[in-house]
CSV table of C-alpha atoms and ligand atoms in Angstrom, one decimal:
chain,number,residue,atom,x,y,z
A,164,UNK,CA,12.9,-62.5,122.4
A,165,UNK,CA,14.8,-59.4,123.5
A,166,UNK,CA,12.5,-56.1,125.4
A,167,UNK,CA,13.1,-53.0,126.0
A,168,UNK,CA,16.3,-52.8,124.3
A,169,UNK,CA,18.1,-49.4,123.6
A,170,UNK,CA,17.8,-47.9,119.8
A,171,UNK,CA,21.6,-48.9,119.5
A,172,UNK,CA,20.7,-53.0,120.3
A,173,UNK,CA,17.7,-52.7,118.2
A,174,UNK,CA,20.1,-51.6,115.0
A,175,UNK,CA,22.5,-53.7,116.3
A,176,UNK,CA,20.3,-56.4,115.7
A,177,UNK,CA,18.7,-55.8,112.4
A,178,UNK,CA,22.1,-55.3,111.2
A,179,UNK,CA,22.8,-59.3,111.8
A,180,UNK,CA,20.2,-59.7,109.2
A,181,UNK,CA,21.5,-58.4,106.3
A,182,UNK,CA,19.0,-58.8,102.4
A,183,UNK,CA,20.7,-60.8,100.0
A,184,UNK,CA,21.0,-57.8,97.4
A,185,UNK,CA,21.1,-58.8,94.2
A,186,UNK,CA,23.3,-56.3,91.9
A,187,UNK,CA,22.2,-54.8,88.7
A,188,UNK,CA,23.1,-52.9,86.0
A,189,UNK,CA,22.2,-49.2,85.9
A,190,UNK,CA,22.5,-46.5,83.4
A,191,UNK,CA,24.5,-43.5,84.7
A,192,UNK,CA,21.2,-40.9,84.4
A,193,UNK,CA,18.8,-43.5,86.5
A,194,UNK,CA,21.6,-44.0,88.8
A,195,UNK,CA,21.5,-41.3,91.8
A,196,UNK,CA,19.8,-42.4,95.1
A,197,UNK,CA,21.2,-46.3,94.5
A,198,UNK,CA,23.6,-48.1,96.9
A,199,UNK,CA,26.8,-49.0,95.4
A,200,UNK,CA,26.8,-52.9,95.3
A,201,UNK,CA,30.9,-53.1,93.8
A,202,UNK,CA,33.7,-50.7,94.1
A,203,UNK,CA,34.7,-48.3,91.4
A,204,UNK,CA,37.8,-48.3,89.7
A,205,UNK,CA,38.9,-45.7,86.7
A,206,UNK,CA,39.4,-46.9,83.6
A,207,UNK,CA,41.1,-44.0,82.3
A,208,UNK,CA,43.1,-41.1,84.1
A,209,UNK,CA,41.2,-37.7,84.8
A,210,UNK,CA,42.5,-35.3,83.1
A,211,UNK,CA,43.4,-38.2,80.3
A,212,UNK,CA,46.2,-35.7,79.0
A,213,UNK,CA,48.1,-32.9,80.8
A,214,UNK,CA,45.5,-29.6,79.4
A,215,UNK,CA,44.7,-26.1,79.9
A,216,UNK,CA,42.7,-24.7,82.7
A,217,UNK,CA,42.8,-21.2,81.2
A,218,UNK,CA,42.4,-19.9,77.8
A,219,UNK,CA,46.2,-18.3,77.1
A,220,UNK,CA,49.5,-19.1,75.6
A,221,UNK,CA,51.7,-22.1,76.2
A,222,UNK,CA,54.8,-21.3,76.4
A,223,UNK,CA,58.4,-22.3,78.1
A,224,UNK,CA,59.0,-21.4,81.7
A,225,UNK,CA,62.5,-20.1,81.2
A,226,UNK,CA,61.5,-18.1,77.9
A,227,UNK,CA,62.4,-14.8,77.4
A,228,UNK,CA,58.7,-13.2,77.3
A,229,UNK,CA,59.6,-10.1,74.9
A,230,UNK,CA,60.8,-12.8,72.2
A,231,UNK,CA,57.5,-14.8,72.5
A,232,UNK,CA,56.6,-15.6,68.6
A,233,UNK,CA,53.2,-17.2,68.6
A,234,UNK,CA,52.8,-20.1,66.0
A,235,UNK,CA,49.3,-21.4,65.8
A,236,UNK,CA,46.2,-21.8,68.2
A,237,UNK,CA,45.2,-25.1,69.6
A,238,UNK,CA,41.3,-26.0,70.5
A,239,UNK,CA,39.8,-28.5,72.8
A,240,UNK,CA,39.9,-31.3,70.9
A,241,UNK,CA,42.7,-30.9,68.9
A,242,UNK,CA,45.0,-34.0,68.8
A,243,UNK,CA,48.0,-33.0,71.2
A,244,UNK,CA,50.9,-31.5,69.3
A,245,UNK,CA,53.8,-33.6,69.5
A,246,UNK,CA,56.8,-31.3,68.0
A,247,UNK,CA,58.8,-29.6,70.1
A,248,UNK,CA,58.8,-25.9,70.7
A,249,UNK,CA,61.7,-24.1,69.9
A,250,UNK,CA,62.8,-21.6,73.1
A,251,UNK,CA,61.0,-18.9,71.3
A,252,UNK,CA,57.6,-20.5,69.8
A,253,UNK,CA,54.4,-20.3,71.7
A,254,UNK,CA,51.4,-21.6,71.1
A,255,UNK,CA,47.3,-19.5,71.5
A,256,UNK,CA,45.6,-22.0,74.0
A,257,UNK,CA,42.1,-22.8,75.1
A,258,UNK,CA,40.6,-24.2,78.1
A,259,UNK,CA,41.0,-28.2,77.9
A,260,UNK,CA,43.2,-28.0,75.2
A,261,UNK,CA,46.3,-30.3,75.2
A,262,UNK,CA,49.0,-28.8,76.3
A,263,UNK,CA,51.7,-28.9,73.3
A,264,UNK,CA,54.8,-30.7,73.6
A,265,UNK,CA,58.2,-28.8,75.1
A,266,UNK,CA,55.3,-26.3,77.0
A,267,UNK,CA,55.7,-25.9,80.6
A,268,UNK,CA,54.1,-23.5,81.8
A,269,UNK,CA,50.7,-20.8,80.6
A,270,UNK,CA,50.3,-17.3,80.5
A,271,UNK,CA,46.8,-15.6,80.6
A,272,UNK,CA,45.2,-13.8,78.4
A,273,UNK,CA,43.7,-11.4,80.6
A,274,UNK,CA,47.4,-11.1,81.3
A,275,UNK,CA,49.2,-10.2,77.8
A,276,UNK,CA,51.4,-12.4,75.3
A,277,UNK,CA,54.1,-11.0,77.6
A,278,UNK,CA,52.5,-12.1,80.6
A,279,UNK,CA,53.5,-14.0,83.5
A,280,UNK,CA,54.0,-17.5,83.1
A,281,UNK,CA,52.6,-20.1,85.5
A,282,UNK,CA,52.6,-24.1,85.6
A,283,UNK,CA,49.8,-24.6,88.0
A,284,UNK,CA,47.5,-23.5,85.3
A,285,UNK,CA,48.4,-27.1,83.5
A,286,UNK,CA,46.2,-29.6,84.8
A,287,UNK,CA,47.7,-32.8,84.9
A,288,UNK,CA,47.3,-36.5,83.1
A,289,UNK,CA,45.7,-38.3,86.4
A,290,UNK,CA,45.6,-35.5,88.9
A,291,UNK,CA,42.5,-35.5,90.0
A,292,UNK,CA,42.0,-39.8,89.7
A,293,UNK,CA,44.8,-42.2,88.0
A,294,UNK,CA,43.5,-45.5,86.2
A,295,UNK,CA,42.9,-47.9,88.2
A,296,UNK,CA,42.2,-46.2,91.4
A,297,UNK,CA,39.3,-46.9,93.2
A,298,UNK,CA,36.7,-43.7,92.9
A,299,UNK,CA,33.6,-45.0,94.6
A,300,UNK,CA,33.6,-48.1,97.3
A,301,UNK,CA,30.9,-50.8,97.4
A,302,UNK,CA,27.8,-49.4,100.2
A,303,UNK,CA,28.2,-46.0,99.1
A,304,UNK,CA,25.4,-43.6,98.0
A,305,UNK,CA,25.1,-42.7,94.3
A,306,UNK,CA,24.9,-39.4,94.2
A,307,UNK,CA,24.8,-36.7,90.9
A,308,UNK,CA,28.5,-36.2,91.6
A,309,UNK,CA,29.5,-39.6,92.0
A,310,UNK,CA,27.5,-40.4,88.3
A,311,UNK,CA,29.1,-38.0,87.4
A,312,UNK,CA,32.8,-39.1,88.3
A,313,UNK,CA,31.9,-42.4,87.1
A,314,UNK,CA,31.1,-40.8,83.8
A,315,UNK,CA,34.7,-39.3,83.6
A,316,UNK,CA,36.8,-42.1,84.7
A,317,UNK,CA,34.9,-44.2,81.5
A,318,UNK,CA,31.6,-45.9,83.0
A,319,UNK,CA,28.4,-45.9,81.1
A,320,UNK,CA,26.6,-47.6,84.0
A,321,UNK,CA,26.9,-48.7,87.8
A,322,UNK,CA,26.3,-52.0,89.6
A,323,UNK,CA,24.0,-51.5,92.3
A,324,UNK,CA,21.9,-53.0,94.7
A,325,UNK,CA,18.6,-54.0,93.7
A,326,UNK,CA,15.5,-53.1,95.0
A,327,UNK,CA,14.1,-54.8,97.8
A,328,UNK,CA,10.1,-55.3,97.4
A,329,UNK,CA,8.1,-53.9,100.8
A,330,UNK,CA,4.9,-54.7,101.9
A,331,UNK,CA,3.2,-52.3,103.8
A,332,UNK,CA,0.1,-54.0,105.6
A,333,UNK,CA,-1.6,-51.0,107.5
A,334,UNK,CA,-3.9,-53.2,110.3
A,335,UNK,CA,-7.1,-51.4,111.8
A,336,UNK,CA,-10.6,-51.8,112.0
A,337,UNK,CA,-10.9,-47.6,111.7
A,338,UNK,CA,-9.2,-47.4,108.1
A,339,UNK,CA,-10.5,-46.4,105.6
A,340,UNK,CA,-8.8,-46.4,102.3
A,341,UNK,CA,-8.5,-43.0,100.6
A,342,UNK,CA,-11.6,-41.2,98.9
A,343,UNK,CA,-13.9,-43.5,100.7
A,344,UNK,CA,-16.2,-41.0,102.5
A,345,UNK,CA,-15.1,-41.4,106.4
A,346,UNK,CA,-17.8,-43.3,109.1
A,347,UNK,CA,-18.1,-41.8,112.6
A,348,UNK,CA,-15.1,-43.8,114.6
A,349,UNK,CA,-12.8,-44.1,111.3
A,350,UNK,CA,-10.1,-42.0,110.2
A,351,UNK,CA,-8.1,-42.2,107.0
A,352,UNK,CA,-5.2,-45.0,106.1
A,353,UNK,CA,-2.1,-42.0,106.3
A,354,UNK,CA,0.6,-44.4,107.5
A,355,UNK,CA,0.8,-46.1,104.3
A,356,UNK,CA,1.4,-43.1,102.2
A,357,UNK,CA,3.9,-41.3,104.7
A,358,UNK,CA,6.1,-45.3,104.5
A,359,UNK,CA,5.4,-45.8,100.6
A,360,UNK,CA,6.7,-42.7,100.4
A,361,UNK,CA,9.9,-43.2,102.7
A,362,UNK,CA,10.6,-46.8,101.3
A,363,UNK,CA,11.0,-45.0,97.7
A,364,UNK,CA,13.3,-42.2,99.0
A,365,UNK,CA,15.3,-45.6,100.8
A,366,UNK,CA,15.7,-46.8,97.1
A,367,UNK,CA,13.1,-49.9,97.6
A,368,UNK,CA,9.5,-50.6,96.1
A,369,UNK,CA,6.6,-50.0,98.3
A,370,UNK,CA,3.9,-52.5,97.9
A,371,UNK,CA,1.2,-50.9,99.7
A,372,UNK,CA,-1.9,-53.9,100.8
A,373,UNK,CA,-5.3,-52.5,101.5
A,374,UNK,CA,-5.7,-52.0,105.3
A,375,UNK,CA,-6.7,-55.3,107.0
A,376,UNK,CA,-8.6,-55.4,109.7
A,377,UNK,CA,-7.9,-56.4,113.2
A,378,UNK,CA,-9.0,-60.4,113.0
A,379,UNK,CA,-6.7,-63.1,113.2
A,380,UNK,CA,-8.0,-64.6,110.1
A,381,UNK,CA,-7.8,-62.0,107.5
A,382,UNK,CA,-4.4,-61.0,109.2
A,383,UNK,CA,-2.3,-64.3,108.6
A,384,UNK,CA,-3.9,-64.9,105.2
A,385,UNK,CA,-2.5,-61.4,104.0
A,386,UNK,CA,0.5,-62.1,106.2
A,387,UNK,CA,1.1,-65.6,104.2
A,388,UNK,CA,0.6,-64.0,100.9
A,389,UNK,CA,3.0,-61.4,101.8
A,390,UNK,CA,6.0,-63.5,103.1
A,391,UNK,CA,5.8,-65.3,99.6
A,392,UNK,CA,5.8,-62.5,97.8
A,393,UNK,CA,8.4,-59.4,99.2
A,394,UNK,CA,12.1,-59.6,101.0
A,395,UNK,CA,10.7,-57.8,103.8
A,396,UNK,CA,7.1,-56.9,105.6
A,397,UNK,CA,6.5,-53.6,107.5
A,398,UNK,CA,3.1,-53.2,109.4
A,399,UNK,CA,1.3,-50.3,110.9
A,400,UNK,CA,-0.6,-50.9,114.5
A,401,UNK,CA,-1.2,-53.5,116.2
A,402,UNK,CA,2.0,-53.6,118.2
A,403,UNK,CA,1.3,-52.3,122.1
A,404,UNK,CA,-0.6,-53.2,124.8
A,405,UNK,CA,-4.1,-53.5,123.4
A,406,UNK,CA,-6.7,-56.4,122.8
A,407,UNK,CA,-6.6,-56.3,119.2
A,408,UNK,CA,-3.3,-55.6,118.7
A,409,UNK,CA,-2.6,-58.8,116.5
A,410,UNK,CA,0.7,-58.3,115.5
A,411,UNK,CA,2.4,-58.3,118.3
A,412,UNK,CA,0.2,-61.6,119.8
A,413,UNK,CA,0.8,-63.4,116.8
A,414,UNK,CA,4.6,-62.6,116.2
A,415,UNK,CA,4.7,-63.9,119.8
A,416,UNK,CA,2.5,-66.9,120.4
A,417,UNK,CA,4.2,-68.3,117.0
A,418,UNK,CA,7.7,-67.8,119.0
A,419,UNK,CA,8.8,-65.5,116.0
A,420,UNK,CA,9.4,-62.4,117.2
A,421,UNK,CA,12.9,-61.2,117.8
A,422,UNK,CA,12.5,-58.1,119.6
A,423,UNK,CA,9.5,-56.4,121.0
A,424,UNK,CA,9.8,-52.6,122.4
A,425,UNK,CA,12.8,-50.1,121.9
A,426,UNK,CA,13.7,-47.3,124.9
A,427,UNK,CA,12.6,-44.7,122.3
A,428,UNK,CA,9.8,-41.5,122.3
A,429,UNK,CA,8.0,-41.9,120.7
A,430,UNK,CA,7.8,-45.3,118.8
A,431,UNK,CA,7.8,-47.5,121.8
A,432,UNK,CA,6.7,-50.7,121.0
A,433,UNK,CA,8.3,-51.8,117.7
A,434,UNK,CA,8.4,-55.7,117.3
A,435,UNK,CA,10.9,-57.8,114.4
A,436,UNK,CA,11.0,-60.9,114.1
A,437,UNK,CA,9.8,-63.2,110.7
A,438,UNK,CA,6.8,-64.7,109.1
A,439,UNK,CA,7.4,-67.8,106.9
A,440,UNK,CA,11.1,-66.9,106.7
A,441,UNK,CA,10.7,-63.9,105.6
A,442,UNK,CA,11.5,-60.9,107.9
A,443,UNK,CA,8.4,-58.8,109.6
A,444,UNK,CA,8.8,-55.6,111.1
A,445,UNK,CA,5.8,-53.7,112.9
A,446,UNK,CA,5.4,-50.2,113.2
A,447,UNK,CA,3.3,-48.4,115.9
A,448,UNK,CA,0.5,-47.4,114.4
A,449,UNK,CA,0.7,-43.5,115.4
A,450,UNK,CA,1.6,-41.8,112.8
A,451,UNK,CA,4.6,-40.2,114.4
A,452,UNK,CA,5.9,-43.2,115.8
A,453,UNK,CA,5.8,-44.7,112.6
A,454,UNK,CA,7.8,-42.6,110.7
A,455,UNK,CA,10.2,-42.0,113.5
A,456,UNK,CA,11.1,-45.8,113.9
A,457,UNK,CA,11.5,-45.6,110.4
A,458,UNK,CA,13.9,-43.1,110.6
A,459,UNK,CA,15.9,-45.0,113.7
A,460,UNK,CA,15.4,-48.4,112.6
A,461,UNK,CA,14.2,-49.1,109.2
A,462,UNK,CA,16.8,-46.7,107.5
A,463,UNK,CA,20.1,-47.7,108.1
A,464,UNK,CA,19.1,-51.1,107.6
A,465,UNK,CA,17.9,-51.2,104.8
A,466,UNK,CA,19.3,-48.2,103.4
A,467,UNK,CA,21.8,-45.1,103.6
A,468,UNK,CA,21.3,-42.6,106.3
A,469,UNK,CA,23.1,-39.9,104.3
A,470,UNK,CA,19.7,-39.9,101.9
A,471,UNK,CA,17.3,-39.0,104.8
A,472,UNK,CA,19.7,-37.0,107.7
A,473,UNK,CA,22.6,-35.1,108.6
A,474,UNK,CA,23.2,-35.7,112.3
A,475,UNK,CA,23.8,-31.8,113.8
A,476,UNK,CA,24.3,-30.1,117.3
A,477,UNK,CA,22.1,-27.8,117.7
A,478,UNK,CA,21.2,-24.6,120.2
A,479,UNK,CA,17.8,-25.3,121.6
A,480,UNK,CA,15.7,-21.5,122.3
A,481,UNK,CA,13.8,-23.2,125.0
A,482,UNK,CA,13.7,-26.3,127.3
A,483,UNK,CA,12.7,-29.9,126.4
A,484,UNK,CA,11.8,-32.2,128.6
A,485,UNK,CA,13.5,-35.5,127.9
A,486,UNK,CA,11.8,-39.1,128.0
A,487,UNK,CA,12.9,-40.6,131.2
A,488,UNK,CA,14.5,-43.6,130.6
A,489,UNK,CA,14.1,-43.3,126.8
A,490,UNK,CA,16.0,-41.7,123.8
A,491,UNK,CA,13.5,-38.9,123.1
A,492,UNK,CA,12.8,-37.6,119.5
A,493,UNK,CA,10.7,-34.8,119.9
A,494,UNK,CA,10.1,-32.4,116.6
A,495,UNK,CA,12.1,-29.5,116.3
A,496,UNK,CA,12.5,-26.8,113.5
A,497,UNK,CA,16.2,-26.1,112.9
A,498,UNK,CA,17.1,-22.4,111.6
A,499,UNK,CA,20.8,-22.1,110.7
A,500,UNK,CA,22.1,-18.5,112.1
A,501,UNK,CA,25.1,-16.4,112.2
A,502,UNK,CA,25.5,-18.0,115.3
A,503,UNK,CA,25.3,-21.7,114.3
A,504,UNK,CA,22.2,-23.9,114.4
A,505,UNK,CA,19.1,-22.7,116.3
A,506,UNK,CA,16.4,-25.4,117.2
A,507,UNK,CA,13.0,-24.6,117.7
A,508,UNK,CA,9.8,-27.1,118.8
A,509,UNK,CA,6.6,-25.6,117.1
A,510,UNK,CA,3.8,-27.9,117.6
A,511,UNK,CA,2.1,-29.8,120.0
A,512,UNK,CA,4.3,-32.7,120.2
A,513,UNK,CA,1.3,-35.6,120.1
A,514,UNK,CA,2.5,-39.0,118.5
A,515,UNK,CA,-0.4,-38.9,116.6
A,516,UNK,CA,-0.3,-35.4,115.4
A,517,UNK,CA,1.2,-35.8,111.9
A,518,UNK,CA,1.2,-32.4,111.5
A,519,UNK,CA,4.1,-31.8,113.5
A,520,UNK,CA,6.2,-33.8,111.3
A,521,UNK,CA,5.7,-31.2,108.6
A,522,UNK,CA,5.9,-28.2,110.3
A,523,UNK,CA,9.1,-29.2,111.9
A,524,UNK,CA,11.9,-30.5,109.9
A,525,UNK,CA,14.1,-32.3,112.5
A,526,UNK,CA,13.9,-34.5,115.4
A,527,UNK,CA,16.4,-34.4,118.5
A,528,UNK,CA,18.4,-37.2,120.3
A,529,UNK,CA,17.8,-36.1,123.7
A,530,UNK,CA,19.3,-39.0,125.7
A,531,UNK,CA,17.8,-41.1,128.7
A,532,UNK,CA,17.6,-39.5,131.3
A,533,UNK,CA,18.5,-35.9,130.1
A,534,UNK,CA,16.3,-32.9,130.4
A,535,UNK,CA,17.5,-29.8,127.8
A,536,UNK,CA,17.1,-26.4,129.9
A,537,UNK,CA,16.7,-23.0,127.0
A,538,UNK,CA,20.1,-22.3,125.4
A,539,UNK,CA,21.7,-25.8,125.5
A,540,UNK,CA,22.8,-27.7,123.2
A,541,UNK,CA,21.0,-31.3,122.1
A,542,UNK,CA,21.6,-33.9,119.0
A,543,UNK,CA,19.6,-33.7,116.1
A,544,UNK,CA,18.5,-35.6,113.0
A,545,UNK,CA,18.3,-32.7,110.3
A,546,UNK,CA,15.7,-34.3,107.9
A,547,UNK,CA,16.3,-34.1,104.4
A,548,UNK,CA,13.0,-33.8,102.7
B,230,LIG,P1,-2.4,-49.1,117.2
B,230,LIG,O1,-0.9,-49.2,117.2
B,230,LIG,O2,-3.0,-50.1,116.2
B,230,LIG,O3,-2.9,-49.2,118.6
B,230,LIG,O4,-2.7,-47.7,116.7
B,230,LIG,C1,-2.2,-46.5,117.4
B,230,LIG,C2,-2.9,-45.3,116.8
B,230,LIG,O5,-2.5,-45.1,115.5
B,230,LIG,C3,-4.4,-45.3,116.8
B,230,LIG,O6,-4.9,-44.1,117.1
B,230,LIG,C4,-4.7,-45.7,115.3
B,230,LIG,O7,-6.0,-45.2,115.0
B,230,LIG,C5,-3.6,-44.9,114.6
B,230,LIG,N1,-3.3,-45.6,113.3
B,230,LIG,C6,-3.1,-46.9,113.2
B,230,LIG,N2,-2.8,-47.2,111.9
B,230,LIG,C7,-2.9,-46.0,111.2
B,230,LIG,C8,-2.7,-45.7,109.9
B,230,LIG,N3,-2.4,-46.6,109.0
B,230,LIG,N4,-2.8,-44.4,109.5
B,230,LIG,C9,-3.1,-43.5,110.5
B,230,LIG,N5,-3.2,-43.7,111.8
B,230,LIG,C10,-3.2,-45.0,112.2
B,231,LIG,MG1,-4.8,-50.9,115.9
């Protein structure tokens, strides 16, 4: 077992343990937020004919524009005109409409029958993609513009990876499940809703498990269960120094945990490693530290970064301390200026203050080692909500 590695090991790491995706099928309008499992070719050129980007005349370049004799009007849709102009003929043209045969060139109508004639107004067969090109590579994001090109190039639907199936075991004697009235000593189950709600946006299904509490027993049995069931486990607590931290004792004692604690603030004491075969990964139980390695960590494992950040420099309006020896995420709001990026840090930066998370929308990369005095500038993950 690997300790106290760096963020960039842990990743490192997780990435030598690649899902088996399966592919699937999807229609074009369920298809945004998937990962590309193939690459994309065109089965048909965009435009599919030389058209009309203007609504005009087509005429000849090298015709003389006072005898211009116009000789019918041709709609989008229209099947292309295939007999020649004569030097004089010109044809009324619409937006997307083919351009007849023997035209070179189009003259506005904004501009007059005698207008100006100009051949970057044709839009040509294959400008824009030529069949058989690739438009979209296997790994990347669907997004509504990528549906959309596949829709033009003569897709219906798009292979993509399937969805991995999540447990999420919350462990802790205090939970309580929601709408239960909470004892003195408890506090609510939060952790599972802020990761159900994070494994979605990654493309995956959350299967959320009633919390379990901290024995041995009732721990492995819902851990056993799980491994059967899911392609991957995440847990919440259970993984520092404390007695009942069962997790990271039995990940250990079983000799199947693969790394244990990550230079990072906050989210410390992440441990990976597999139960049964199937891979285990235990979040801190703070809420903030949760959803922070889950950011780090979980995401560009088992998803695509570009869904939950944009990495951004930013101008910090006052200091922040940095985490000694650890990458330190602390929670910054990020307003975007004349002046570029401005970062702010709102809230009391707690690990357990959940709050802070939605007041602030961003979370720096100060590196080991690094203190950030007021008006320098410091990494950021820009949080996409
Ligand atoms: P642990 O990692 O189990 O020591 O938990 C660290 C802190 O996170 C404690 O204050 C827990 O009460 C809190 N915590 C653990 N699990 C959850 C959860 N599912 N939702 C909200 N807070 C939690
Ligand atoms: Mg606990």
């Amino acid at each position: 077992m690997e300790t106290l590695i760096s963020v960039a090991r842990a990743q490192e790491i997780l990435a030598s343990y690649p899902f088996k995706w399966a592919t699937e099928e999807i229609g074009l309008e369920h298809a945004q937020g998937r990962i590309l499992a193939r690459d994309i070719l065109a089965l048909c050129n965009d435009p599919p004919f030389d058209n009309s980007s203007i609504d005009g005349w087509a005429v000849q370049l090298s015709d003389l524009p006072e005898s211009r004799i116009e000789i019918g009007t041709i709609f989008a849709g229209d099947q292309p005109i295939t007999k020649s102009l004569n030097p004089t003929e010109i044809y009324r043209i619409m937006t997307g409409a083919p351009i007849p045969l023997g035209a070179d060139a189009l003259v506005m109508v904004e501009d007059g029958i005698q207008g100006l004639p100009r051949q970057d107004y044709i839009r040509r067969k294959g400008e824009n993609i030529s069949l058989g090109e690739v438009a979209l590579s296997t790994g990347d994001l669907v997004t509504s513009s990528s549906c959309a090109l596949a829709a033009t190039i003569g897709h219906k639907s798009l292979p993509v990876r399937s969805k991995l199936r999540i447990a999420i075991i919350p462990t802790g004697d205090e939970l309580t499940e929601l709408g239960k009235p909470l004892e003195p000593g408890r506090i609510y189950d939060s952790n599972s809703i802020a990761l159900s709600a994070l494994i979605r946006k990654a493309g995956a299904e959350p299967i959320i498990i009633k919390p379990v509490l901290d024995s041995e027993e009732s721990l492995h049995k819902t851990l056993d269960y799980c491994a059967e069931e899911v392609d991957l486990i995440l847990t919440s607590g259970g993984v520092s120094m404390g007695e009942k931290d069962l997790i990271r004792s039995s990940l250990i004692e079983r000799n199947a945990a693969i790394f244990w604690k990550v230079l990072m603030r906050p989210g410390g004491p992440p441990i990976f490693g597999h139960w049964n075969g199937t891979p285990i990964f235990g979040l801190p139980g703070n809420p903030v530290s949760s959803q922070t390695v889950f950011h780090l960590l979980i995401v560009p494992w088992i998803s695509h970064p570009d869904i939950f950040h944009r990495r951004v420099i930013v101008k910090m309006e006052e200091g922040l301390r940095g985490a000694g020896n650890r990458l330190c995420l602390r929670r910054i709001q990020i307003t975007s200026s004349e002046s570029g990026l401005v970062g702010r840090a709102l809230t009391h930066q707690g690990s357990g203050n959940v709050r802070s998370m939605v007041l602030n929308d961003a979370l720096t990369l100060i590196p080991p080692n690094t203190n950030i005095e007021p008006g320098e500038h410091v990494n950021a993950l820009w949080l996409i909500a």
